[in-house]
Coordinates of C-alpha atoms in Angstrom, one line a residue:
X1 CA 4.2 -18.9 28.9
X2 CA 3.2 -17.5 25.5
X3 CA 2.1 -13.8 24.8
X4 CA -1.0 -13.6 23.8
X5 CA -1.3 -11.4 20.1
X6 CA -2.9 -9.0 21.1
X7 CA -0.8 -8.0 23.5
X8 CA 2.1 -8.9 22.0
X9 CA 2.6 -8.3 17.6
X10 CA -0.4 -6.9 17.1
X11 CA -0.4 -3.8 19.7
X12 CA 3.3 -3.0 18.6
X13 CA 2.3 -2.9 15.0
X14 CA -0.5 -0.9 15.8
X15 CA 1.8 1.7 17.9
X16 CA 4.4 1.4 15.3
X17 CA 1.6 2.4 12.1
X18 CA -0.1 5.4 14.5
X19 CA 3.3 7.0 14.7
X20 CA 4.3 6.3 11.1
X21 CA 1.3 7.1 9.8
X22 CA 1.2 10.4 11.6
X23 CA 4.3 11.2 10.6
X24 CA 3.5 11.1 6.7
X25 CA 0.0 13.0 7.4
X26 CA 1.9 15.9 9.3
X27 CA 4.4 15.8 5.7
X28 CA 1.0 15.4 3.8
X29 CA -0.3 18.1 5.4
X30 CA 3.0 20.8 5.6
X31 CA 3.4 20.1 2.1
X32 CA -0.1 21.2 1.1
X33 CA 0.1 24.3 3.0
X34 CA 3.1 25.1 1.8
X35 CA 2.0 24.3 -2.2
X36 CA -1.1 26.5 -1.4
X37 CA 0.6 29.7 0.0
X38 CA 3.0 29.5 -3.2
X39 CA 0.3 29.3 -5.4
X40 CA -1.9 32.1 -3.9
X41 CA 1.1 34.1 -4.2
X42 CA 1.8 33.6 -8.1
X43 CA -1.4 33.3 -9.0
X44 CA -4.4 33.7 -6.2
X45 CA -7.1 33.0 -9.0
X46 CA -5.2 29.6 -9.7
X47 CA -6.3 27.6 -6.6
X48 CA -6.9 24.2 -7.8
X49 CA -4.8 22.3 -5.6
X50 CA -4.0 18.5 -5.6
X51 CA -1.0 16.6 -3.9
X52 CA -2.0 13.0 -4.5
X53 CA -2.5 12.2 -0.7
X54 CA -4.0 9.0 -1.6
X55 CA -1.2 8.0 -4.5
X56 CA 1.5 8.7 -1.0
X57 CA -0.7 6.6 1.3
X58 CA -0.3 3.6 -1.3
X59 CA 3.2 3.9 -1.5
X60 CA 3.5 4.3 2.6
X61 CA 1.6 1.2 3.1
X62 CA 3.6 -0.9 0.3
X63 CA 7.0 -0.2 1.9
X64 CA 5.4 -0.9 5.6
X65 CA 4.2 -3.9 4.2
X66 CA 7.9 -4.4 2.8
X67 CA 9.0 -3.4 6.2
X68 CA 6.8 -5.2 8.9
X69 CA 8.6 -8.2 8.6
X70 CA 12.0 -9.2 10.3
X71 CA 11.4 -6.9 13.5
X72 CA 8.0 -8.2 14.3
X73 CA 9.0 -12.1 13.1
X74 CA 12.0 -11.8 15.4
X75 CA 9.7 -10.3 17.9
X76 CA 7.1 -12.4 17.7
X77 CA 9.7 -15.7 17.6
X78 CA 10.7 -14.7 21.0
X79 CA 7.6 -14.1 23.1
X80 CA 6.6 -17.6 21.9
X81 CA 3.9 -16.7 19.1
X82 CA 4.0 -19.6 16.2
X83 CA 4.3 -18.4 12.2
X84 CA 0.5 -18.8 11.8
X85 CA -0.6 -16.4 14.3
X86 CA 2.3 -13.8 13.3
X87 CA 0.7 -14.1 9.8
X88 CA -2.5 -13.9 10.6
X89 CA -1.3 -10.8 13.1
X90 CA 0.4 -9.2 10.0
X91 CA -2.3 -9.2 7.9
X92 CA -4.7 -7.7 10.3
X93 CA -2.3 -5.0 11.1
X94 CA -2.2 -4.6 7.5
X95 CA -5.7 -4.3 6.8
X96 CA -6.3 -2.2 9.9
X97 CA -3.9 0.5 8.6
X98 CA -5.5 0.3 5.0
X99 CA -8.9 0.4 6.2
X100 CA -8.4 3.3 8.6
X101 CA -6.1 5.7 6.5
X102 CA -8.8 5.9 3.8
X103 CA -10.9 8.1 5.8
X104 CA -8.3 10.2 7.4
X105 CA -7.2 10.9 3.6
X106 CA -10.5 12.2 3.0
X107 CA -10.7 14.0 6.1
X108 CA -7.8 15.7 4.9
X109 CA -9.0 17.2 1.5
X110 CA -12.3 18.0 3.0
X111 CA -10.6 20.0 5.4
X112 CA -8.1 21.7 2.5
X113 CA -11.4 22.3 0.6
X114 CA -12.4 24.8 3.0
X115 CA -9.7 26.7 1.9
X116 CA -8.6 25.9 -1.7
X117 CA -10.4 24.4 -4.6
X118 CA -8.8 21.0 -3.3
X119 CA -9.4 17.9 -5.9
X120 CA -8.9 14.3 -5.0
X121 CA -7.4 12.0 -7.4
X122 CA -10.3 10.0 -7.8
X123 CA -12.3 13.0 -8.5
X124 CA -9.6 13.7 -11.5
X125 CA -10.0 10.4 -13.3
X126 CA -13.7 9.6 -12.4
X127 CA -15.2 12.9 -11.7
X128 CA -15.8 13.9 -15.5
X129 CA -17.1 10.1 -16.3
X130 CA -19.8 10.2 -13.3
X131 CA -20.3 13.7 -14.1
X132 CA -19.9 15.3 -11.0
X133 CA -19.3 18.6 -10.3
X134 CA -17.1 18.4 -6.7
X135 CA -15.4 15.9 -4.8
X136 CA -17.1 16.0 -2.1
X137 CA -20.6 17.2 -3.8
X138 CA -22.0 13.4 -3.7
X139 CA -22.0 10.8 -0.9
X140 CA -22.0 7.4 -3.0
X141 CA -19.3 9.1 -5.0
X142 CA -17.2 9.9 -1.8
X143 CA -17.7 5.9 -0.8
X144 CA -16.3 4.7 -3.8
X145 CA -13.5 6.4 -3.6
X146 CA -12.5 5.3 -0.1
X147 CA -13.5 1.6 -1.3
X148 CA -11.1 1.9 -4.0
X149 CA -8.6 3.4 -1.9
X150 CA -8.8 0.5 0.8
X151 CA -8.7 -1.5 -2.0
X152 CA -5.5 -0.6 -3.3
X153 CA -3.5 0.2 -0.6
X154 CA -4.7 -3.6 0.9
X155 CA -3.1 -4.8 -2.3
X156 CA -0.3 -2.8 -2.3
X157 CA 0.8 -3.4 1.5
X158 CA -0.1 -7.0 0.6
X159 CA 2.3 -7.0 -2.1
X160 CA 5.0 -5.3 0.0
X161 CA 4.2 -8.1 3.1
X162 CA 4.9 -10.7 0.3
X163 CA 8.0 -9.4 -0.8
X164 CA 9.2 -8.5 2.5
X165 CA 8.9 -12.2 3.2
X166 CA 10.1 -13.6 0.3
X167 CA 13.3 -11.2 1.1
X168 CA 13.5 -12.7 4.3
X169 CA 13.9 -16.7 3.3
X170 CA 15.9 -16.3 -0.3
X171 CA 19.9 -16.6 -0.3
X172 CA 21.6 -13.3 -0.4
X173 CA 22.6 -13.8 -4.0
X174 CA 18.5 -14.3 -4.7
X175 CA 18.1 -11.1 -3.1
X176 CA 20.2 -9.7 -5.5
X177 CA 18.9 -11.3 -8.4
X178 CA 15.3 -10.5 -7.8
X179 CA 16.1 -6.9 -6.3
X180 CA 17.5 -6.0 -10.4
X181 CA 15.1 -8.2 -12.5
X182 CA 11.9 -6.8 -10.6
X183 CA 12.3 -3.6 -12.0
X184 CA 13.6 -4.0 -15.3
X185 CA 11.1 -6.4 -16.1
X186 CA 8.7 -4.4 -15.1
X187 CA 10.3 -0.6 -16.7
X188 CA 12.0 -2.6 -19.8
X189 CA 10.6 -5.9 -20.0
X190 CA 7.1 -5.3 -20.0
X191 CA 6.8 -2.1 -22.6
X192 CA 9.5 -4.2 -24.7
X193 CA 6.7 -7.4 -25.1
X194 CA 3.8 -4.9 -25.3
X195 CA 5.6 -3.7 -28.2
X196 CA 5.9 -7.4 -29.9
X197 CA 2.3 -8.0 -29.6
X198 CA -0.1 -7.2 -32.8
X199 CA -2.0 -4.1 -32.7
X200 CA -5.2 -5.5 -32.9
X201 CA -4.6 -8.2 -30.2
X202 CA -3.2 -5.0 -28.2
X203 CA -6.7 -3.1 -29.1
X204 CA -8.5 -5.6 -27.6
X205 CA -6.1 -6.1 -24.4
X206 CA -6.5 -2.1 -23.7
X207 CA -10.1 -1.9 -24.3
X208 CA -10.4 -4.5 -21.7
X209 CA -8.2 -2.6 -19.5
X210 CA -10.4 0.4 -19.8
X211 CA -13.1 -1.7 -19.3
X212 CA -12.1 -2.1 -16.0
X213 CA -10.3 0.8 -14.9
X214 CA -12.8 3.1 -15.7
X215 CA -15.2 1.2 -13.9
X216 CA -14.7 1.9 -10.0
X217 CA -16.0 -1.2 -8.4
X218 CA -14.5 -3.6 -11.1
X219 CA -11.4 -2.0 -10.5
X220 CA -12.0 -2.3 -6.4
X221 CA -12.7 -6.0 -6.8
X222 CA -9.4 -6.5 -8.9
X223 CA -7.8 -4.8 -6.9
X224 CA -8.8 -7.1 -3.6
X225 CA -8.0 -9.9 -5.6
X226 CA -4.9 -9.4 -5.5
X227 CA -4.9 -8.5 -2.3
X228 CA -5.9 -11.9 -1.5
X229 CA -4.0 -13.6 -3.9
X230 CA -0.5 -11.7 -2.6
X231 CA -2.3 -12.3 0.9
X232 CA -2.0 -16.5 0.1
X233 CA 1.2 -16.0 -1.6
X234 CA 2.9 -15.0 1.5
X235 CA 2.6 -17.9 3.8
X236 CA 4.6 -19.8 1.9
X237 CA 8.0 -18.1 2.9
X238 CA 6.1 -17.3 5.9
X239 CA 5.3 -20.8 7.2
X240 CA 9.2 -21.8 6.3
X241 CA 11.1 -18.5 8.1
X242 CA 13.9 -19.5 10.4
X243 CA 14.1 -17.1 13.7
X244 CA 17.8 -16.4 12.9
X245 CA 19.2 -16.8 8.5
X246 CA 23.1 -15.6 9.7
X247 CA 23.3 -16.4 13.4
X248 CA 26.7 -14.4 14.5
X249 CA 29.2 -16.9 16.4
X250 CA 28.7 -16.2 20.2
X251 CA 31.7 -13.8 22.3
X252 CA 32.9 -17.7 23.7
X253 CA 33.5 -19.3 20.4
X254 CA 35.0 -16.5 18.6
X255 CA 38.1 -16.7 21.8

C-alpha cells in the first residue's frame, strides 16, 4: 500500500517549514527589538529602523530549498511515493512557504511601525520612485511588494531545490568542483568579464538592467521566470535519483 501525499511528504514538509519558519521570525523579531531599544537609547530621535526581514526570508527559503531534499526523497522512497509526485510535492511545499511568508513579513513591520519609524526594503528602493510617503501609506503599493517578495523567494527556494538536487545525483568529486567554481564565478568571474566588455555595450546592458529593476512588476515577472525555469531544471536530476548513492555494507557481510 502506498501513502498518499498528502499525508505522507507534503504534511511533514509543511510541519517541518511552520517550525522553521517560526524559528527565524522569533530571531527576526528578537533582533528588531533588540536593534530598537539600542537605538532609542543612543539616539531616541533616530528611530528609523530596518532589518531587511524580507532580504532574511529569501535566504531562509533558498537554503530550505537546498535542504528539502535527501530527507524527504529518502522519506518519500520508502512509503512508496514515485519521483514525480515527490517533485511535484516539493514544489508545492515550496511555493506554499513562499506564498505564505510574504504576508507574515508584512505583518511584522506593520506591527514594528507601531512603535518605530519601521521601513521595508521595498519601500527603500521603490518608495522615492513611486513617491510615496510610508510603507504602509498605500494598498497597491503594499501588494507589490508582497508580489515581488513571493516572487523572489519562489525563485530563490527554486534555485536552492535545484541545486539541492543536483548535489544529490553528481559524484562526490563533482560536488567539489561545482561547490568552488559556483562562487568564484560568480564573486571573480563575473565582475572580471564585466570588466572586458566595452563601455558602451555595458551602458546599454545596465540601462536595460535598470529598466527592469526599477520597474516592480517587470522585475516580479523575471523573477517567476526563473522560478519556473529552475522549477523545470530540477526534474532532471530528480527523475534519475537513486534511493541510496553509498549504500553501507550490511552488519552480515562486513563478518
Amino acid at each position: 500500500m502506498t501513502t498518499s501525499i498528502w499525508k505522507g511528504p507534503f504534511r511533514y514538509h509543511l510541519q517541518s517549514m511552520l517550525r522553521s519558519a517560526g524559528v527565524m521570525f522569533l530571531v527576526i523579531i528578537l533582533v528588531q527589538v533588540v536593534l530598537i531599544a539600542f537605538i532609542n537609547r543612543v539616539d531616541p530621535e533616530a528611530n528609523s529602523v530596518n532589518t531587511s526581514q524580507e532580504m532574511a526570508v529569501t535566504i531562509f527559503c533558498f537554503v530550505f530549498g537546498c535542504c528539502i531534499w535527501k530527507e524527504s526523497f529518502h522519506f518519500a522512497m520508502a512509503s512508496g511515493i514515485s519521483r514525480r509526485k515527490i517533485y511535484l510535492c516539493m514544489l508545492l511545499s515550496l511555493f506554499v512557504l513562499s506564498v505564505a511568508m510574504a504576508p507574515i513579513t508584512l505583518l511584522v513591520n506593520l506591527f514594528f511601525s507601531l512603535f518605530s519609524n519601521s521601513r521595508t526594503l521595498f519601500f527603500m528602493i521603490y518608495g522615492e520612485l513611486q513617491n510615496i510617503s510610508s510603507p504602509f501609506s498605500s494598498f497597491p503599493f503594499l501588494m507589490q511588494g508582497v508580489l515581488l517578495d513571493i516572487a523572489l523567494s519562489l525563485a530563490c527556494a527554486y534555485a536552492g531545490l535545484f541545486l539541492g538536487c543536483l548535489f544529490y545525483v553528481i559524484s562526490k568529486w563533482l560536488r567539489v568542483t561545482l561547490a568552488i567554481l559556483i562562487p568564484v564565478s560568480i564573486f571573480a568571474g563575473l565582475p572580471s568579464l564585466l570588466m572586458l566588455i566595452p563601455a558602451e555595450t555595458l551602458k546599454l546592458f545596465g540601462d536595460f538592467v535598470a529598466s527592469i529593476f526599477f520597474v516592480p512588476w517587470k522585475l516580479t515577472l523575471l523573477l517567476l521566470v526563473f522560478a519556473v525555469l529552475f522549477a523545470l531544471l530540477t526534474w532532471i536530476p530528480a527523475h534519475r535519483a537513486a534511493l541510496m548513492r553509498n549504500p553501507q555494507p550490511s552488519s552480515a557481510n562486513s563478518l
